[in-house]
Short mmCIF file of C-alpha atoms and ligand atoms in Angstrom, two decimals:
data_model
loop_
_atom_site.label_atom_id
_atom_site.label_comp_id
_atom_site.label_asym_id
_atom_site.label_seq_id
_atom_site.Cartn_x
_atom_site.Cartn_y
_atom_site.Cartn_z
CA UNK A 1 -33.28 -5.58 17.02
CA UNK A 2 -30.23 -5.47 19.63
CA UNK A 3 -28.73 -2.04 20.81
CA UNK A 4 -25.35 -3.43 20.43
CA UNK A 5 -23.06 -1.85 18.21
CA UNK A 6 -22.08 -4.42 15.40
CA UNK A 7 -18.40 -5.50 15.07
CA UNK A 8 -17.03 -7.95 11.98
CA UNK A 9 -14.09 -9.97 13.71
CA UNK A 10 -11.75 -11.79 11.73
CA UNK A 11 -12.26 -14.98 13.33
CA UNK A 12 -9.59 -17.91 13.18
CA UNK A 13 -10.76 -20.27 15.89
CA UNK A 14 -7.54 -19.96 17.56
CA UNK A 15 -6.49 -18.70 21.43
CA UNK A 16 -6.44 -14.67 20.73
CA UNK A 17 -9.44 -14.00 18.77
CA UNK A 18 -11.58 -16.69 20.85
CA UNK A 19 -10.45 -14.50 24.00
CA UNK A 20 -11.34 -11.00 21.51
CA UNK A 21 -14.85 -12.95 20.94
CA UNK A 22 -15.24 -12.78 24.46
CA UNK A 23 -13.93 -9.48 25.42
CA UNK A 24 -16.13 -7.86 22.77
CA UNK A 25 -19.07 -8.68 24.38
CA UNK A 26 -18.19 -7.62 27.47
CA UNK A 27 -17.23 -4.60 25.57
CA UNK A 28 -21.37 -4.53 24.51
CA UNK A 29 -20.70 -5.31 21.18
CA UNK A 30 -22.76 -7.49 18.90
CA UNK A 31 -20.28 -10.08 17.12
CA UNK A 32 -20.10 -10.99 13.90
CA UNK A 33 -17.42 -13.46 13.53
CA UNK A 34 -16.31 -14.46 9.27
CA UNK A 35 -13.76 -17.10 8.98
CA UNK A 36 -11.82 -16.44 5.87
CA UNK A 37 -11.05 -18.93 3.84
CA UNK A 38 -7.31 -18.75 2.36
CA UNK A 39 -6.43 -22.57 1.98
CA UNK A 40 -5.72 -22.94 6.02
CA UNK A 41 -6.31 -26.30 6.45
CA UNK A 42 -8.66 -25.99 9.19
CA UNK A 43 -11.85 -27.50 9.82
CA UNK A 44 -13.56 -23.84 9.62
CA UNK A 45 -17.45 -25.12 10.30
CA UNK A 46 -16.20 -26.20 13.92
CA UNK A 47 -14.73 -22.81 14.12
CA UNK A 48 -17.80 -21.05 13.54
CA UNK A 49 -19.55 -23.19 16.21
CA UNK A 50 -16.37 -22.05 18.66
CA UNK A 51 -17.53 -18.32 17.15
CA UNK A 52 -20.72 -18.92 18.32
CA UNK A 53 -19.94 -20.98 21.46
CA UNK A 54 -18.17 -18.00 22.91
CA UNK A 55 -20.63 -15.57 22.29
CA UNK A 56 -20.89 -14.19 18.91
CA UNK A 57 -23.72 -13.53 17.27
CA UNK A 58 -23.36 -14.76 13.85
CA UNK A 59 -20.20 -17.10 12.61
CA UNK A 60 -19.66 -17.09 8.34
CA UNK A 61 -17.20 -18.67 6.15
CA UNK A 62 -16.26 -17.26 2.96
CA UNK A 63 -13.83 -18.00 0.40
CA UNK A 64 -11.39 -16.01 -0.47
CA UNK A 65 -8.72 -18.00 -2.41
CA UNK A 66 -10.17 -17.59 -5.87
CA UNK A 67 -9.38 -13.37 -5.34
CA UNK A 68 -6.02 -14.34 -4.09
CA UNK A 69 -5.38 -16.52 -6.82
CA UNK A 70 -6.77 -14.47 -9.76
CA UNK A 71 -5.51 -11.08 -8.17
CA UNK A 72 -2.71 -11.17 -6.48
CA UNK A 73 -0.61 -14.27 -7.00
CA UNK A 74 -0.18 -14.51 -10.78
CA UNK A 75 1.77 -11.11 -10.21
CA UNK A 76 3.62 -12.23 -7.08
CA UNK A 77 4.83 -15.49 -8.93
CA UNK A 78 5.27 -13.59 -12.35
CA UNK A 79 7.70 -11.46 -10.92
CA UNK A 80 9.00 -14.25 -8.49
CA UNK A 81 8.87 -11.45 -5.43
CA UNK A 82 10.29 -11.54 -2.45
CA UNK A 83 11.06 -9.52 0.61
CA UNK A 84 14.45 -9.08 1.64
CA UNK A 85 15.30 -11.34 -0.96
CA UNK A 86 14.12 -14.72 0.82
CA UNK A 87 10.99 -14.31 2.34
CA UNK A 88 8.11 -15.25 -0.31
CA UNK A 89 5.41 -13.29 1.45
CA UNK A 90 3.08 -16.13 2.56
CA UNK A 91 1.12 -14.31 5.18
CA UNK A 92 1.24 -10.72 3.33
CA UNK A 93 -0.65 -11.95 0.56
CA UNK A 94 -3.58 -13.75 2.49
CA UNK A 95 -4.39 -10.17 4.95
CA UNK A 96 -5.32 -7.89 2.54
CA UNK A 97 -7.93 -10.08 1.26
CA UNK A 98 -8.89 -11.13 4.86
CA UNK A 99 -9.92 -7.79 5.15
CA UNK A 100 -12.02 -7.20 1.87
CA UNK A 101 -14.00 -10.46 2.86
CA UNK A 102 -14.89 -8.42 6.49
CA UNK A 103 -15.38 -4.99 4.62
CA UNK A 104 -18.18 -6.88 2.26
CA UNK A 105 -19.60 -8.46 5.35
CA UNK A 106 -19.71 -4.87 7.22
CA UNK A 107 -21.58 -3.94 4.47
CA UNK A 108 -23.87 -6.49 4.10
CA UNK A 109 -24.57 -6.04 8.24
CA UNK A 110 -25.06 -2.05 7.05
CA UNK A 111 -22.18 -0.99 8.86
CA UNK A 112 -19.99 -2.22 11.23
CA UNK A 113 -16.08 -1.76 13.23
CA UNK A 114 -13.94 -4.03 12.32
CA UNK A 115 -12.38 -5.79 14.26
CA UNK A 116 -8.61 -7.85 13.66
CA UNK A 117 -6.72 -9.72 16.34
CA UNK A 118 -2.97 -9.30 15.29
CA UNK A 119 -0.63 -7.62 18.42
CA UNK A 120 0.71 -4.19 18.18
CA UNK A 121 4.36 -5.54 17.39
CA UNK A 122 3.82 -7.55 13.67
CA UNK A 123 3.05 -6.65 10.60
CA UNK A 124 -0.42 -7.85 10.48
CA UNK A 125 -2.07 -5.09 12.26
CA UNK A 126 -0.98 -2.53 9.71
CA UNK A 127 -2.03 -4.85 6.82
CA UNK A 128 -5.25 -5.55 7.97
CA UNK A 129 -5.97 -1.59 8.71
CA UNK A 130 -4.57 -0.12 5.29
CA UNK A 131 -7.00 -2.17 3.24
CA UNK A 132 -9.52 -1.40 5.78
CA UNK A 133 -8.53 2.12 5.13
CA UNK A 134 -8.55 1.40 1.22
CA UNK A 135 -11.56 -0.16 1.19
CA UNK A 136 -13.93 1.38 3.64
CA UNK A 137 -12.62 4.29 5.43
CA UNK A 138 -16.16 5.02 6.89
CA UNK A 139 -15.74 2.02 9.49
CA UNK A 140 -14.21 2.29 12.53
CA UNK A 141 -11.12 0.02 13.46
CA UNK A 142 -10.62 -2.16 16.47
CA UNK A 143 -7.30 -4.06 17.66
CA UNK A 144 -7.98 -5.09 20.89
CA UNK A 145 -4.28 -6.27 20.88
CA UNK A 146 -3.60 -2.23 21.22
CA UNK A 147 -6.36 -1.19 24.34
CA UNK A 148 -6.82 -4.23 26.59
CA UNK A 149 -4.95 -4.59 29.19
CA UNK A 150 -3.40 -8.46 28.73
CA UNK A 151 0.18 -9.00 28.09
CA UNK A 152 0.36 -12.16 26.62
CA UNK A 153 -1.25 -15.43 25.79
CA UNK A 154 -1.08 -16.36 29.42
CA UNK A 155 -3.27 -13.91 30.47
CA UNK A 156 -5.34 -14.93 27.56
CA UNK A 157 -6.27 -17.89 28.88
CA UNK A 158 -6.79 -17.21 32.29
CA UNK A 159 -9.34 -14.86 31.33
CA UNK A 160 -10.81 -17.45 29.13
CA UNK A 161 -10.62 -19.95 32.06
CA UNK A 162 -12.25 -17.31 33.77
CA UNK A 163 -15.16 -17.12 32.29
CA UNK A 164 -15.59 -20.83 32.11
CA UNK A 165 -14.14 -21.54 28.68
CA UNK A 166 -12.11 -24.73 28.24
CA UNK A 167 -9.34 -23.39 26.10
CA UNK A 168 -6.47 -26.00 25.14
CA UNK A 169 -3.43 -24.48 24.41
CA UNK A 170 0.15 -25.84 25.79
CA UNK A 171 2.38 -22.69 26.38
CA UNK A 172 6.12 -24.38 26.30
CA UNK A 173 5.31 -26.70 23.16
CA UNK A 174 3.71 -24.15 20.87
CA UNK A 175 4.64 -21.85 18.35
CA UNK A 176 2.80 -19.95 16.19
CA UNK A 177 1.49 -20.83 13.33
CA UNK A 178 -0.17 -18.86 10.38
CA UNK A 179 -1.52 -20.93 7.25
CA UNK A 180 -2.76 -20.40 4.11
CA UNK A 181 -3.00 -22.04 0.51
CA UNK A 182 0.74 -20.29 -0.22
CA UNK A 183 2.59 -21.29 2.88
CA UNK A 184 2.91 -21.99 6.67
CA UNK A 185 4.90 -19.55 8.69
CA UNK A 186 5.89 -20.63 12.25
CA UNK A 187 7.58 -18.13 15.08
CA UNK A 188 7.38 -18.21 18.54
CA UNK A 189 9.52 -20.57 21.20
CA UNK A 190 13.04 -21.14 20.40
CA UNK A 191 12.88 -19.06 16.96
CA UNK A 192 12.77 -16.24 19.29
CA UNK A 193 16.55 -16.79 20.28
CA UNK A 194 18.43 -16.63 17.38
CA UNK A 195 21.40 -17.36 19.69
CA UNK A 196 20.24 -20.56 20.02
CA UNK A 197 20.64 -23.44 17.56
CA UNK A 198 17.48 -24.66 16.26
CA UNK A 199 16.39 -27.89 15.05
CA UNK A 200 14.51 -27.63 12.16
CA UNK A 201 13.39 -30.68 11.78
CA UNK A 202 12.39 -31.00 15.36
CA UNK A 203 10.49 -27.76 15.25
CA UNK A 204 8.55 -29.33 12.24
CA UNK A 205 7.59 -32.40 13.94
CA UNK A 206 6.58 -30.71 16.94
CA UNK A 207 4.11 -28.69 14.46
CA UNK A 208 3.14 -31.04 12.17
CA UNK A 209 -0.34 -32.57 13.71
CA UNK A 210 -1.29 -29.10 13.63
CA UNK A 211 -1.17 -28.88 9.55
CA UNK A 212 -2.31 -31.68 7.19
CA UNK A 213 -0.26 -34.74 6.20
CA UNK A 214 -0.98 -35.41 3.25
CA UNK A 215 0.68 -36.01 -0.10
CA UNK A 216 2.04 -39.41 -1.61
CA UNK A 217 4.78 -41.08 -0.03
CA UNK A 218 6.92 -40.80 -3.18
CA UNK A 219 5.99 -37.94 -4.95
CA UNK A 220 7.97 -37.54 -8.12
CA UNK A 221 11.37 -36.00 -7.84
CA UNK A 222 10.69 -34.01 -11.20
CA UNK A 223 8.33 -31.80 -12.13
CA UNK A 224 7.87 -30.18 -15.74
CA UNK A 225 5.92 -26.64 -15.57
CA UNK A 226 4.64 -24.62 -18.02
CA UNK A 227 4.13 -21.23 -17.81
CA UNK A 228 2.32 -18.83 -20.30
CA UNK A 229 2.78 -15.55 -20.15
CA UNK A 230 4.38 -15.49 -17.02
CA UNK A 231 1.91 -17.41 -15.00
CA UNK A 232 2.03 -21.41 -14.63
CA UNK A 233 -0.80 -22.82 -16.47
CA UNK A 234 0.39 -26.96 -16.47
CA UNK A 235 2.20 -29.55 -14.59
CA UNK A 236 3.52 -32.47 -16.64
CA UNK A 237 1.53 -31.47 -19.54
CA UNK A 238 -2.08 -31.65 -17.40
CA UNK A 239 -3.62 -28.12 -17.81
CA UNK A 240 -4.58 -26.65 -14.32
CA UNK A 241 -5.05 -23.36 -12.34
CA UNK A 242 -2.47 -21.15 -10.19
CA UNK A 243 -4.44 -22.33 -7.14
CA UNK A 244 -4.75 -25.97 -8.10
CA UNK A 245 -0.60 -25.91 -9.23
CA UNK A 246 0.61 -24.39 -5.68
CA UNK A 247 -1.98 -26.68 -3.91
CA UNK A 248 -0.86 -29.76 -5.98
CA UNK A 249 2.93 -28.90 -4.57
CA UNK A 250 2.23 -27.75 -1.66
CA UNK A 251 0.22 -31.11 -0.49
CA UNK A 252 3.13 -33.25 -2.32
CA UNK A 253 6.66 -31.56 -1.28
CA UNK A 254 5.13 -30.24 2.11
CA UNK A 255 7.48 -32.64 3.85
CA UNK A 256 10.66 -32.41 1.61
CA UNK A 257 13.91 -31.39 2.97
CA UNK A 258 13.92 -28.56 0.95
CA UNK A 259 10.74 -27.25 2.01
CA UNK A 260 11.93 -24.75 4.46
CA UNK A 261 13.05 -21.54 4.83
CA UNK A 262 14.79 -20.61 8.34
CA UNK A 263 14.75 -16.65 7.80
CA UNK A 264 15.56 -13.25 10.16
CA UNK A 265 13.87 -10.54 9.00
CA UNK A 266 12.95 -6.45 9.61
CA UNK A 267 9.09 -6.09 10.65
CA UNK A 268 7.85 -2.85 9.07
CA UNK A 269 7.49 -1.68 12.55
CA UNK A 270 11.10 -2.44 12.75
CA UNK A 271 11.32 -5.36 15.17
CA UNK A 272 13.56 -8.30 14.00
CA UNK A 273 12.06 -11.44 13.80
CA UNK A 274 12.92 -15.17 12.66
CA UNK A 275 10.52 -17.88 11.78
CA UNK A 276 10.30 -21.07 9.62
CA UNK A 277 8.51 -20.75 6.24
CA UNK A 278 7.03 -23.40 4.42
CA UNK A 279 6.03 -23.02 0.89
CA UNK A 280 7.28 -25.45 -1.28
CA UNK A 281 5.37 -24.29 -4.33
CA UNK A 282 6.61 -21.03 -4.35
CA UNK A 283 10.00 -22.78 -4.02
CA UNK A 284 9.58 -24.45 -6.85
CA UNK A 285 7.18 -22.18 -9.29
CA UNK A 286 10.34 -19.25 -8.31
CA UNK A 287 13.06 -21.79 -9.62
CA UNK A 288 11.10 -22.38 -12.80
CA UNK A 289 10.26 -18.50 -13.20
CA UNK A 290 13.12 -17.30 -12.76
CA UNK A 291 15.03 -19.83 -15.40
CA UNK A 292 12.43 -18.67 -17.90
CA UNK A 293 13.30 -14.85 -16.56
CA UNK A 294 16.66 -15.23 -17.06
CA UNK A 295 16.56 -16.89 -20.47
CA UNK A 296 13.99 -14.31 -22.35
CA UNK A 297 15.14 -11.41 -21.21
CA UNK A 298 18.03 -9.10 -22.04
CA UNK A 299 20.34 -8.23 -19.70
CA UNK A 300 18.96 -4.66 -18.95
CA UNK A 301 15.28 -6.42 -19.19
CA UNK A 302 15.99 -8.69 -16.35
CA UNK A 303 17.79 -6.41 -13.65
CA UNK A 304 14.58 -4.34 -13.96
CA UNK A 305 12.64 -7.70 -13.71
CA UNK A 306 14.83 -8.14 -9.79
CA UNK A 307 13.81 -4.76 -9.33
CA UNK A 308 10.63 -4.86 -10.01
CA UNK A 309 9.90 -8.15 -7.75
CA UNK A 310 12.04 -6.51 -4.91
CA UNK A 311 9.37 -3.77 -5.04
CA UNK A 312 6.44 -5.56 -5.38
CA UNK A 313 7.97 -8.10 -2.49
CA UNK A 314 8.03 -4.98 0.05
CA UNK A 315 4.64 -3.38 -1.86
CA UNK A 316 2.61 -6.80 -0.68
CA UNK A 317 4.73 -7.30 2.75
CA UNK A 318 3.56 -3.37 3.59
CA UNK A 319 0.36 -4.16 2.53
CA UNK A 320 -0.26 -1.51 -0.07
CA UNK A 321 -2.06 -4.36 -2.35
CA UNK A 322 -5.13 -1.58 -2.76
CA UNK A 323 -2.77 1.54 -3.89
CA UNK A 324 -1.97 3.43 -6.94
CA UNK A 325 1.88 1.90 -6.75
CA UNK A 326 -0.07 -1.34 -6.85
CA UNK A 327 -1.65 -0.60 -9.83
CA UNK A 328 1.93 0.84 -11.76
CA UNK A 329 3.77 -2.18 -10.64
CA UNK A 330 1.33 -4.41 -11.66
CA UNK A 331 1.12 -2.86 -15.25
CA UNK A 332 4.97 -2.99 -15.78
CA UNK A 333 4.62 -6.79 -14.36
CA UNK A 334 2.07 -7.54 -17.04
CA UNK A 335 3.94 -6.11 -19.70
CA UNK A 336 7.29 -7.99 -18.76
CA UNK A 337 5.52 -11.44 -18.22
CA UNK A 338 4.07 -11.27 -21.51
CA UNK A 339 7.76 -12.45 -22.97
CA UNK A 340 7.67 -15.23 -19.94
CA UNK A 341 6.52 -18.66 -22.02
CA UNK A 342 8.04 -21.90 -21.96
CA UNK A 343 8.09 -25.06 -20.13
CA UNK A 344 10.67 -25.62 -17.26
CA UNK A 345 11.53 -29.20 -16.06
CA UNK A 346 12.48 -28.65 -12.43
CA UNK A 347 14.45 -31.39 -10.53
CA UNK A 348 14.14 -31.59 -6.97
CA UNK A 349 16.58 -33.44 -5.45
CA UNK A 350 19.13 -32.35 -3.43
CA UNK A 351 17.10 -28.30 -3.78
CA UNK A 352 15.18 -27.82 -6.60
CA UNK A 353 16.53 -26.51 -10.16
CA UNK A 354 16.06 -25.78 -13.26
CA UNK A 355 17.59 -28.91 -15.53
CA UNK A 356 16.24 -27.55 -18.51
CA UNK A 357 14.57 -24.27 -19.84
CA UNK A 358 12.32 -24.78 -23.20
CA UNK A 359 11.33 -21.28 -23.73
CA UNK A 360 9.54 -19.58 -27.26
CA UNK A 361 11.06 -16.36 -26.73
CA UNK A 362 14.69 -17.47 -25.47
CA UNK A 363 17.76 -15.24 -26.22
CA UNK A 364 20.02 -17.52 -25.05
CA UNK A 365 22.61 -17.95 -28.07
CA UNK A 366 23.93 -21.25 -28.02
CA UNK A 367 26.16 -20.11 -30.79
CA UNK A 368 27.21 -16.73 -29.04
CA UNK A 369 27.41 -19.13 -25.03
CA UNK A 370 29.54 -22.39 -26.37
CA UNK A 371 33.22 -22.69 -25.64
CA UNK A 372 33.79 -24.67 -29.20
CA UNK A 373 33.84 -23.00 -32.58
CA UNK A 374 31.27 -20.62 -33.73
CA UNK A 375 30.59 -17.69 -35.90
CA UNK A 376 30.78 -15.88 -33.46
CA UNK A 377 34.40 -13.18 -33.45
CA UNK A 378 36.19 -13.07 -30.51
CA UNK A 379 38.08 -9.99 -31.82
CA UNK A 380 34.87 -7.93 -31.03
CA UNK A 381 35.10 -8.34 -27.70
CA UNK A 382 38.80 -5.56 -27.60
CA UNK A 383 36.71 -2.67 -28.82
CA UNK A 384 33.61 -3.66 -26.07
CA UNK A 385 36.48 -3.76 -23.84
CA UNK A 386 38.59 -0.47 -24.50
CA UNK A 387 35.58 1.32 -24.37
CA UNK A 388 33.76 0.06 -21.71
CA UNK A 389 36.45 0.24 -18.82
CA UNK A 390 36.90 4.35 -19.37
CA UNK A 391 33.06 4.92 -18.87
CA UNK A 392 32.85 1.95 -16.28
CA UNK A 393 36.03 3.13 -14.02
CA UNK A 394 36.56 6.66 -14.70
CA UNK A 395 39.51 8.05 -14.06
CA UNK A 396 42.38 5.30 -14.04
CA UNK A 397 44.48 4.75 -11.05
CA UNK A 398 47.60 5.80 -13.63
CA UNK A 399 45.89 9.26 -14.93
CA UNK A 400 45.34 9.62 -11.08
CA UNK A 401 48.63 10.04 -10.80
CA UNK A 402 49.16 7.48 -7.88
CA UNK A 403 52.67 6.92 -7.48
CA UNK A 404 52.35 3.23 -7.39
CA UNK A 405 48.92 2.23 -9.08
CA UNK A 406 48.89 -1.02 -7.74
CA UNK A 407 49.77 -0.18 -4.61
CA UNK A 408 46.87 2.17 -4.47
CA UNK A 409 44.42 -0.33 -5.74
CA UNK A 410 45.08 -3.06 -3.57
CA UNK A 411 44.50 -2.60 0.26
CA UNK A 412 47.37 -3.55 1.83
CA UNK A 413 47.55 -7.42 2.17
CA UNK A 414 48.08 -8.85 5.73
CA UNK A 415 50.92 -11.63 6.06
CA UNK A 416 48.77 -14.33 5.96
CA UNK A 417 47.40 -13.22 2.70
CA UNK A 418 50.33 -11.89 0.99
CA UNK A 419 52.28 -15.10 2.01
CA UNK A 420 53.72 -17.39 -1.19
CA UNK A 421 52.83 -20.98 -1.63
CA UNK A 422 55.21 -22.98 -4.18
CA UNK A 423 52.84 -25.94 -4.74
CA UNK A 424 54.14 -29.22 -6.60
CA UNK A 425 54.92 -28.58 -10.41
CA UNK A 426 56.15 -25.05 -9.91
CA UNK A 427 53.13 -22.92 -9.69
CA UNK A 428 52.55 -20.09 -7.40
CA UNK A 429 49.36 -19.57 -5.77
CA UNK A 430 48.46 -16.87 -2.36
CA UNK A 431 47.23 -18.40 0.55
CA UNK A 432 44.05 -16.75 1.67
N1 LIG B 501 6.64 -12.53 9.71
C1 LIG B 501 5.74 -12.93 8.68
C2 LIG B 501 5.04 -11.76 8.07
O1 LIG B 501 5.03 -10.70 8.66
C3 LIG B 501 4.75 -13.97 9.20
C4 LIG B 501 3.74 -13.44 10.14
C5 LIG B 501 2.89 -14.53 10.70
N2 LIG B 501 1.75 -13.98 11.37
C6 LIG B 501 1.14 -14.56 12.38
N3 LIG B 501 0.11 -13.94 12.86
N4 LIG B 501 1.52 -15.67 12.92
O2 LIG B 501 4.48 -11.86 7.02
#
């Protein structure tokens, strides 16, 4: 039996926690390194040789994609959540459960720190440490990010060199990459300038022998989902699981156009930061989702639905996943996506959409929606109307005693603006 005290290091095979490997054991610790599975497509048995090769003690891989996929996801899709409104929280939803997989092995070791290697700037570090904190509060927490004394990657693998490790790793070309079964994100090099015009598609192929190919050639430009109770439970009429549908789409439209998401965004910790996101699935299971959203559920029903998948977006982005606002959100989701059931065909080409919306519980009205003849009286609409601008405007601009109420409505209009086109055949339009 070793002195050492006994860490459990999130292990990914890659430049910083190879280095942390290292470091720990000149640190005296004992190393247990666990390679999570989350659907990175990563040969993770040669990363536990790495593990060992460097010095740690014991190298495991466990899977953690079923807990993602029966936990977490069904509720993130349900609700179609996103942070900020674009960002479909790809990496949030892989950390917390990144953790729970290291807590369990902790346990099993009867104790351990544990150990993550995300910097002191992202978001990572305080997603990895709240479900630590959840989960087992007894263990202490290491980021070596926060007490060692290298500044960057470069120093990274000098040290590594160092110590006689052969670490590959071209500083200029690369960018970083974080993958799971839900989505690649990529930051780093020129989407650290957002001054600078990036090229996409250049930044894709400069990344792309580092994440599977892949796919058909061809793969159909259509896709007909069906979702039950607010979770997708077929594709094309072929009955399959929330993991199995996003890996299906995410190994077939990986290389679309469309596939992309060039995105700024506000770091809990408050730093900006822009990356490219790739998560076609989500793309296309939102679309779908929210068609079916917007077709079952009254008008009231479905602001609260945006709401609700706003909060749940920052919720899983802040990494409160383990919480007691976890578990109220996730009750009002569950209630809501119980009126979610239908089967959405979505077309792909030239972004996906929603061409058609077969839902069981749909209050769309044809009757009520068409622009011919119905039974429906347009004469209704006056007292709607009469009533509903006093309590929607309040006081009017006349009551208000404004000498001229249009005056005081209107800013007043520059020249260009309040300038008078006469177009051919007599009508009068504003240039703007
Ligand atoms: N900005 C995204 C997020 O906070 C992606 C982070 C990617 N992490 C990484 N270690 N490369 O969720």
């Amino acid at each position: 039996m070793s002195d050492a005290k006994k860490c459990v290091l999130a292990y990914s095979g890659g430049l910083d926690t190879s280095a942390i490997v290292v470091w720990l054991c000149e640190q005296g610790f004992e190393v247990h390194a666990i390679l999570v599975d989350v659907g990175q497509d990563e040969d993770l048995q040669a990363a536990c040789d790495k593990a060992i090769r460097y010095g740690a003690t014991t190298a495991v891989i466990r899977d953690a994609k079923p807990a993602m996929f029966e936990s977490l996801v069904p509720t993130v899709v349900g609700l179609s959540a996103t942070y900020e409104g674009k960002y479909r929280l790809g990496t949030a939803i892989a950390r917390p459960f990144i953790a729970m997989e290291q807590v369990k092995r902790a346990q099993e070791l009867g104790g351990a720190t544990l150990v993550h290697g995300a910097t002191g700037k992202g978001n990572d570090q305080i997603r990895f440490e709240y479900a630590y904190g959840a989960l087992a509060p007894q263990y202490p927490v290491l980021a070596p990010w926060r007490v060692w004394n290298f500044e960057g990657r470069i120093d990274l693998i000098n040290y590594l060199h160092e110590k006689g490790y052969e670490e590959k790793f071209v500083v200029e070309k690369d960018y970083s990459l974080d993958e799971n079964l839900w989505h690649i994100s990529v930051e780093g090099g020129v989407l650290e300038q957002p001054n600078k015009i990036v090229d996409v598609p250049k930044v894709m192929t400069a990344v792309a022998d580092r994440f599977a190919q892949g796919g058909p050639e061809n793969p159909p430009q259509s896709v007909e989902i069906t979702i039950e109770n607010g979770i997708p439970k077929a594709v094309d009429g072929v009955v399959m699981s929330l993991q199995n549908i996003v890996a299906l789409f995410n190994r077939n439209y990986r290389h679309a156009d469309w596939a992309w998401d060039l995105i700024v965004e506000n770091r809990m910790t408050g730093i900006k930061s822009r990356g490219i996101y790739i998560n076609p699935a989500a793309k296309l299971l939102y679309v779908a989702m929210d068609a079916l959203a917007s077709s079952c559920l009254a008008k009231a029903a479905y602001d609260q639905y945006v709401h609700l998948g706003q909060q749940y977006g920052n919720l899983v982005y802040n990494g409160e996943c383990f919480s007691d606002q976890s578990i109220m959100l996730e009750a009002a989701a569950k209630a809501i996506m119980g009126k979610l059931n239908g089967t959405i065909v979505v077309q792909l080409a030239p972004t996906p959409y929603a061409a058609q919306i077969v839902a069981s519980d749909a209050i769309f009205q044809e009757s009520a929606a068409t622009f011919e003849a119905s039974d429906y009286t347009h004469a209704d609409a006056a007292g709607f109307i009469n009533l509903g601008w006093r309590s929607a405007i309040g006081k009017p601009f006349v009551e208000a005693n404004h000498e001229n109420p249009v005056e005081a409505a209107v800013p007043a209009s520059s020249d260009v603006c309040s300038e008078q086109q006469h177009v051919e055949g007599g009508l009068v339009s504003s240039a703007v």
